[in-house]
CSV table of C-alpha atoms in Angstrom, one decimal:
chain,number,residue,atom,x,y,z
A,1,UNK,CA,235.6,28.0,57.2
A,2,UNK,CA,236.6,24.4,57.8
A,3,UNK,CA,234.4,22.3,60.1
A,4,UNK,CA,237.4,21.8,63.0
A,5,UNK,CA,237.3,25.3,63.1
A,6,UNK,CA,233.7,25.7,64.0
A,7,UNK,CA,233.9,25.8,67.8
A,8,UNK,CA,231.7,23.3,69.7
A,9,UNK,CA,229.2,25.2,72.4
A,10,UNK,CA,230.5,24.5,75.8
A,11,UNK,CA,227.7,22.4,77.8
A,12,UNK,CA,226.1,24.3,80.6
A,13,UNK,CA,227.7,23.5,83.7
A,14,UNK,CA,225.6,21.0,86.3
A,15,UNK,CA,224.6,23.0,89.3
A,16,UNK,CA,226.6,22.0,92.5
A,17,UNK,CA,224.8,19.5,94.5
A,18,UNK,CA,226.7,19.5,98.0
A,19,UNK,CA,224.9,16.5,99.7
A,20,UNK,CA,225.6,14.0,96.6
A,21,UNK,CA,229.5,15.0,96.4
A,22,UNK,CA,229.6,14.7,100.3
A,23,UNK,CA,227.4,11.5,100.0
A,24,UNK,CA,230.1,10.4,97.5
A,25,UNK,CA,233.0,11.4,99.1
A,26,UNK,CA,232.2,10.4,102.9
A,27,UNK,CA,229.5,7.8,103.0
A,28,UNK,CA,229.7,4.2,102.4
A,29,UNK,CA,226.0,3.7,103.3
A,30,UNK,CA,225.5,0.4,101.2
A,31,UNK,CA,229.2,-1.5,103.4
A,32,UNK,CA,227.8,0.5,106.9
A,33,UNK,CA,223.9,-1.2,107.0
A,34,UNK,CA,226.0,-4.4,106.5
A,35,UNK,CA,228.1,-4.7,109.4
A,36,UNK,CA,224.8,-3.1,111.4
A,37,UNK,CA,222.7,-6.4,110.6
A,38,UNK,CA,225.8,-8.7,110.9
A,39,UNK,CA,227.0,-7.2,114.6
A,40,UNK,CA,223.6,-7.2,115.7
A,41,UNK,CA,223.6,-11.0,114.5
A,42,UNK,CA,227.1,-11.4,116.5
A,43,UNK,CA,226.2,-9.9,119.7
A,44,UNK,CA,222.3,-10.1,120.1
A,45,UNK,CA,221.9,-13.6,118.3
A,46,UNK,CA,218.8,-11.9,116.8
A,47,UNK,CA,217.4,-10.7,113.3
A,48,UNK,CA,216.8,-6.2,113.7
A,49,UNK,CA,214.5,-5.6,112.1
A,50,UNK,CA,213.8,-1.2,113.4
A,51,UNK,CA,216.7,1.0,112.6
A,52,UNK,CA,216.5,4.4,114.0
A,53,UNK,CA,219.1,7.2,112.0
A,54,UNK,CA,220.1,9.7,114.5
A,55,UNK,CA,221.8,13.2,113.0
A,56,UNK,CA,220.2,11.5,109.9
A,57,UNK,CA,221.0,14.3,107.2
A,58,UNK,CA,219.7,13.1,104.0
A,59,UNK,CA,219.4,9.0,105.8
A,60,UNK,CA,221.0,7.5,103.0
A,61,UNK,CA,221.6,5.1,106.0
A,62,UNK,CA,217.8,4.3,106.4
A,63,UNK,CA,217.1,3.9,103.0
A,64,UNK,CA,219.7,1.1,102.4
A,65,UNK,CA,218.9,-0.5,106.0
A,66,UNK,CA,214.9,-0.5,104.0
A,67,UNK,CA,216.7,-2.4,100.6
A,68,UNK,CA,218.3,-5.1,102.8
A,69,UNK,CA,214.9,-6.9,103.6
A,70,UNK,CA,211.1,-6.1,103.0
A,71,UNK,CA,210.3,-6.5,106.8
A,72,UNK,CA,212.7,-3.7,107.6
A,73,UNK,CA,211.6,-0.4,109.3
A,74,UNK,CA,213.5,2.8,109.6
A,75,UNK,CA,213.9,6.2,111.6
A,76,UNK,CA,215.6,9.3,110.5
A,77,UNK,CA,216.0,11.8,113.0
A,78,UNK,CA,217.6,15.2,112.3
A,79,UNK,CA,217.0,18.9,113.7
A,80,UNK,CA,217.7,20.5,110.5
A,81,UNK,CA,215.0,20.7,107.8
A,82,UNK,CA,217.2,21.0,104.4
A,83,UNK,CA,219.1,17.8,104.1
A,84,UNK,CA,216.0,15.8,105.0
A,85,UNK,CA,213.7,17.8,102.1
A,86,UNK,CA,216.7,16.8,99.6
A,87,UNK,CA,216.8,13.1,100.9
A,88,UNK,CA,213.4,13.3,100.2
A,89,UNK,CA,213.9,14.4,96.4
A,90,UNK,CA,216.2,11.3,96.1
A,91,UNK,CA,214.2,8.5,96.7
A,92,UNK,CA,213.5,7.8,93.2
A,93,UNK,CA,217.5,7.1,92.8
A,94,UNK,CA,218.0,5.8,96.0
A,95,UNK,CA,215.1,2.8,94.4
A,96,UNK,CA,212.8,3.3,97.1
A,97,UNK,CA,209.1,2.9,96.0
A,98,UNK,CA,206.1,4.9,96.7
A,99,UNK,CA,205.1,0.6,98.4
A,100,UNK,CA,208.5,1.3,100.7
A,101,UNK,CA,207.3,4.4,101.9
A,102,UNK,CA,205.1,3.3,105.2
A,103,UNK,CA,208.5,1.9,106.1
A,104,UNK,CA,210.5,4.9,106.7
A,105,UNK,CA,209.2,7.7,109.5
A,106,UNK,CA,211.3,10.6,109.0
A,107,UNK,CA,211.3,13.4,111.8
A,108,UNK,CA,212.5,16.6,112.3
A,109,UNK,CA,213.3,16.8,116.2
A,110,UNK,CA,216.6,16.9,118.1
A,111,UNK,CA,218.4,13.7,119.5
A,112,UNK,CA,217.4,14.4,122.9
A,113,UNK,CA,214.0,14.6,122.6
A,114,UNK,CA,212.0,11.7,124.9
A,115,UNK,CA,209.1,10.7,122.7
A,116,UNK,CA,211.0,9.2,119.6
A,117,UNK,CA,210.5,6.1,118.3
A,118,UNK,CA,211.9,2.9,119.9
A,119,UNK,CA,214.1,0.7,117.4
A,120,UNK,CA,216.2,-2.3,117.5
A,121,UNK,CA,219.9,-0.3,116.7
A,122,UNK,CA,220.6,3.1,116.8
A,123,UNK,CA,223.5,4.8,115.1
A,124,UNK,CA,224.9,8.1,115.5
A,125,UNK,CA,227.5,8.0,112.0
A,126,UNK,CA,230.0,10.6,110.4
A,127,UNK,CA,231.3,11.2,114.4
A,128,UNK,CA,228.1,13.4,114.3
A,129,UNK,CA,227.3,13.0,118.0
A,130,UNK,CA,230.9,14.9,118.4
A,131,UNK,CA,228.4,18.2,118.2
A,132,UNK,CA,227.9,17.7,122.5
A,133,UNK,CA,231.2,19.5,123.6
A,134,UNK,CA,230.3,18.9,127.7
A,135,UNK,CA,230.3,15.6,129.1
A,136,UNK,CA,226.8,16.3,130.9
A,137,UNK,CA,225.3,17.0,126.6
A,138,UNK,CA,226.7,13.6,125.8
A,139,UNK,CA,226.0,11.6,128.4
A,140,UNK,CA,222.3,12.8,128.2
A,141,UNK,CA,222.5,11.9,124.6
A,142,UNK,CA,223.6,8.2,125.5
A,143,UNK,CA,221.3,8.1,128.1
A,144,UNK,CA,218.5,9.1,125.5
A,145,UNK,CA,219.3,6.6,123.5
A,146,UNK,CA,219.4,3.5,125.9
A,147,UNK,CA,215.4,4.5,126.4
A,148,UNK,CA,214.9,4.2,122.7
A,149,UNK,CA,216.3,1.3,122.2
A,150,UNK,CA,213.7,-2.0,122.4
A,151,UNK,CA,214.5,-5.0,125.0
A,152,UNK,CA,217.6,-6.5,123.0
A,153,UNK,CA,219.0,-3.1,121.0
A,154,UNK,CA,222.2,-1.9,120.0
A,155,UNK,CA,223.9,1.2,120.0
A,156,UNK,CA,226.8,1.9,117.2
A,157,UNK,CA,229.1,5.0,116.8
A,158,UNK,CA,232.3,5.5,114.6
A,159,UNK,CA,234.5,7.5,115.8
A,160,UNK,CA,238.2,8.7,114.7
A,161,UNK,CA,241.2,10.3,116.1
A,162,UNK,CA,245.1,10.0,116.3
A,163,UNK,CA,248.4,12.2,116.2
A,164,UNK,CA,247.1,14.2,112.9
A,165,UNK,CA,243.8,15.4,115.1
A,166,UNK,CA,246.2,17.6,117.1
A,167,UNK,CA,247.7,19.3,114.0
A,168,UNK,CA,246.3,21.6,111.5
A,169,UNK,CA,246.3,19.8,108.1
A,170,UNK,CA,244.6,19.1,105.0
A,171,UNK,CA,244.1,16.3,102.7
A,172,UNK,CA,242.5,15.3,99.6
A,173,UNK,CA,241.1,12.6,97.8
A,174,UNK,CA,240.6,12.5,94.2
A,175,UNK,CA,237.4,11.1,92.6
A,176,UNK,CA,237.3,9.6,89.0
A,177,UNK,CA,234.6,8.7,86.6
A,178,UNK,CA,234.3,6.1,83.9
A,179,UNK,CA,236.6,3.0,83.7
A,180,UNK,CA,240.5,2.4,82.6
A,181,UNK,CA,242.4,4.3,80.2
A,182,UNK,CA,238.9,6.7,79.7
A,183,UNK,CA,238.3,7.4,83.7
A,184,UNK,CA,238.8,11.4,84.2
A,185,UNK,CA,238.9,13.4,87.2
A,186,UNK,CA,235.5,14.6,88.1
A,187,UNK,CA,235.9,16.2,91.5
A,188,UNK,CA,238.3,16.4,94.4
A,189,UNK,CA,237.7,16.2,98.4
A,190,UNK,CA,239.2,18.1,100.8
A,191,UNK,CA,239.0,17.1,104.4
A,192,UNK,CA,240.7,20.3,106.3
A,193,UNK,CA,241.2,20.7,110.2
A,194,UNK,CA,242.1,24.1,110.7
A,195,UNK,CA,242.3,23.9,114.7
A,196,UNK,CA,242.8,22.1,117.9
A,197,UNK,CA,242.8,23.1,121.2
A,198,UNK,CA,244.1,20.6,123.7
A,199,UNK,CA,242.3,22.4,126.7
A,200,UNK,CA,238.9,22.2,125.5
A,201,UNK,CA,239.9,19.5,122.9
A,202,UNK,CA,237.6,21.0,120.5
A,203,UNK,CA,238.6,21.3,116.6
A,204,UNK,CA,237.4,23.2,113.7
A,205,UNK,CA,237.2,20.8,110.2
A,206,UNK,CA,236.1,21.5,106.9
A,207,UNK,CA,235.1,20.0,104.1
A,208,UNK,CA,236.1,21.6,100.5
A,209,UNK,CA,235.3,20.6,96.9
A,210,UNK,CA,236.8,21.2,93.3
A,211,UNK,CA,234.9,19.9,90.7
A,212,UNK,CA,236.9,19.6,87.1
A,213,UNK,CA,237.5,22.5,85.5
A,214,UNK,CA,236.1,24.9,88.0
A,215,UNK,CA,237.6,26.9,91.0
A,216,UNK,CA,237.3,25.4,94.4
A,217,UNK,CA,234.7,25.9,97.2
A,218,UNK,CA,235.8,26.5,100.2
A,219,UNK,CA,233.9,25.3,103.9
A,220,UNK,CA,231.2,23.5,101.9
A,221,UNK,CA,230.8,21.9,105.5
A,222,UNK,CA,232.5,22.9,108.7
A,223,UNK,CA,232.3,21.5,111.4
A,224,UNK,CA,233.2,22.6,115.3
A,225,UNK,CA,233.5,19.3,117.4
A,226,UNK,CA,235.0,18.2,120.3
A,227,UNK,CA,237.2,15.2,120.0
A,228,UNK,CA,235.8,12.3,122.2
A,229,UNK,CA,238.2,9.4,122.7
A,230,UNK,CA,237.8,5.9,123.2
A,231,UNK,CA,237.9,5.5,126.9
A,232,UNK,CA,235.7,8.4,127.5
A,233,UNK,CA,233.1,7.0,125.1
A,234,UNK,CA,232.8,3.4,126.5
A,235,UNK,CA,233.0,5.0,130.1
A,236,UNK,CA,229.6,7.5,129.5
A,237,UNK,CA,228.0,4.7,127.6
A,238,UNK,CA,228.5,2.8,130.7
A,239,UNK,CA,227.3,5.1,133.4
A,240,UNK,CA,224.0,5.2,131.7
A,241,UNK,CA,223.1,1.7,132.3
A,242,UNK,CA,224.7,0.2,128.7
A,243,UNK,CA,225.7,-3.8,129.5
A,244,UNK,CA,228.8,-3.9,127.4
A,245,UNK,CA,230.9,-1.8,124.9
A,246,UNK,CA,233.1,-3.1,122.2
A,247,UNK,CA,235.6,-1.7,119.9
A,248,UNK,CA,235.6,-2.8,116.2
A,249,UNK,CA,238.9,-1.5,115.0
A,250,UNK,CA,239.6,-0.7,110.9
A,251,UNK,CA,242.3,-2.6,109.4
A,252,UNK,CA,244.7,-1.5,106.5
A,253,UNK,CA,245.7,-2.1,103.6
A,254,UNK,CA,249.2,-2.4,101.6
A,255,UNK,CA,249.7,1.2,101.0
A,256,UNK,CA,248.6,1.9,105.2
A,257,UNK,CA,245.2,3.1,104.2
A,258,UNK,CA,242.1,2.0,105.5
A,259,UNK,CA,240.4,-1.0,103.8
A,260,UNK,CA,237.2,-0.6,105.2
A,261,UNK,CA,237.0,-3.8,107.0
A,262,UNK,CA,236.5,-3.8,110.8
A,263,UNK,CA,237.7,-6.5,113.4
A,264,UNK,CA,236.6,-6.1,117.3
A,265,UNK,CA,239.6,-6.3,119.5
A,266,UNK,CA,240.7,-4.5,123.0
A,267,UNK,CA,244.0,-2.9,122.1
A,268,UNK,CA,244.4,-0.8,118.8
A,269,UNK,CA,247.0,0.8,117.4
A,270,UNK,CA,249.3,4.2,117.7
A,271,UNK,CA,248.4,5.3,114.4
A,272,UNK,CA,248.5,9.3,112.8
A,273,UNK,CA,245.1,8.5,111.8
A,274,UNK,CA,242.8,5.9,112.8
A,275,UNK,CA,238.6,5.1,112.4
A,276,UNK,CA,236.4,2.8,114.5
A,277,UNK,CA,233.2,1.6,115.5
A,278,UNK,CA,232.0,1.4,118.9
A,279,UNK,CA,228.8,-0.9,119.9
A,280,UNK,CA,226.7,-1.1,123.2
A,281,UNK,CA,224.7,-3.6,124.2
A,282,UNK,CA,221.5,-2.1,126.0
């Protein structure tokens, strides 16, 4: 027999790891901790130094806010037990040291709970605060927040919408590894909304994922939120006792994409799909 005909044994496959290709796909932790520190330099004409992680998940958030200065502290706050145990298992990767560690307090409690910690910024990221579907949940929420936050805090949100929220539709986003002529598809996303209902306006999304050469998995994450606009935002975040709000809007790039760059303005744009931040001063 010749040796090309000898058959090579097919690698075992790596086991699906959810909360990296989501981490992948949807977070851009490293760019996000950024523009915290820099707004809070902009509006508060301070250094934060205490970031508290609200609806924290794994806090990749909290770990980069720790790699942006040895005097930083961090929060991560999240009700459910099994993203923060896997965050946990990552902090070798992540380069946080067993010396970082009296810097981050993680705890397993719901937003709206009165005795967490107070902090310099808050964020509520990944539209996560979009779980309250009745203006009384949310505005207790903001109003929870305001508390937590130390004499000259901040309060950021993103938040998204436009004319593709009140369709069903799906996209996807390709992800490659390696570099020119060698880079190969390793896995796509698939960001779905199945539903919307302009009564309620609550929608129904999930998130999908093919890796290479496998079969795809369907509603990795779903999620059943109520889509919050603008005005209705800034308004609650007024009522309970927030200074000022401002708008920091995404631009685009040549091909009318995002480009992950974020300018504050007071008029946006009618576009199909649109992200922005939203900050309150306390």
């Amino acid at each position: 027999m010749s040796r090309s005909a000898v058959k090579k044994p097919r690698r075992p496959a790596r086991p699906f790891d959810k909360y990296e290709l989501y981490h992948r796909a949807v977070q851009s932790a490293e760019t996000d901790v950024e523009f915290f520190r820099k707004t809070y330099r902009q509006l508060r004409k301070s250094t934060a130094r205490i970031l508290r992680e609200d609806f924290c998940g794994t806090f990749a958030l909290s770990c980069e806010w720790l790699k942006l200065n040895p005097r930083h502290l961090a929060v991560g706050v999240d009700l459910d037990s099994e993203p923060i145990e896997y965050g946990k298992g990552q902090l070798k990767s992540r380069r946080i040291t067993d010396s970082d560690l009296h810097r981050l307090k993680l705890i397993q409690a719901n937003v709206l709970s009165e005795t967490l910690p107070a902090a310099d910024i808050v964020v509520a990221m990944n539209f996560s605060y979009f779980i309250f579907l009745q203006r009384v949940e949310l505005k207790k929420y903001f109003a929870n927040v305001r508390r937590g936050l130390r004499r000259n805090g901040l309060f950021l949100l993103d938040i998204f919408g436009g004319s593709d929220c009140y369709d069903a539709n799906e996209e996807n986003t390709v992800f490659r590894k390696g570099r020119g002529a060698s880079r190969r598809h390793e896995f796509t996303y698939f960001w779905e909304q199945e539903a919307f209902d302009p009564v309620s306006n609550r929608a129904t999304f999930h998130i999908h994922f093919k890796r290479r050469r496998e079969a795809k998995r369907a509603k990795v994450f779903t999620y059943d939120w109520r889509m919050w606009s603008i005005p209705e935002v800034r308004d609650l975040l007024e009522e309970v006792g927030f200074r000022k709000t401002h708008v920091y809007w995404e631009g685009t790039n040549s091909r009318g994409r995002g480009n992950g760059e974020f300018r504050r303005l007071q008029k946006g744009e009618a576009c199909q799909s649109w992200i922005a931040y939203i900050a309150a001063e306390k």
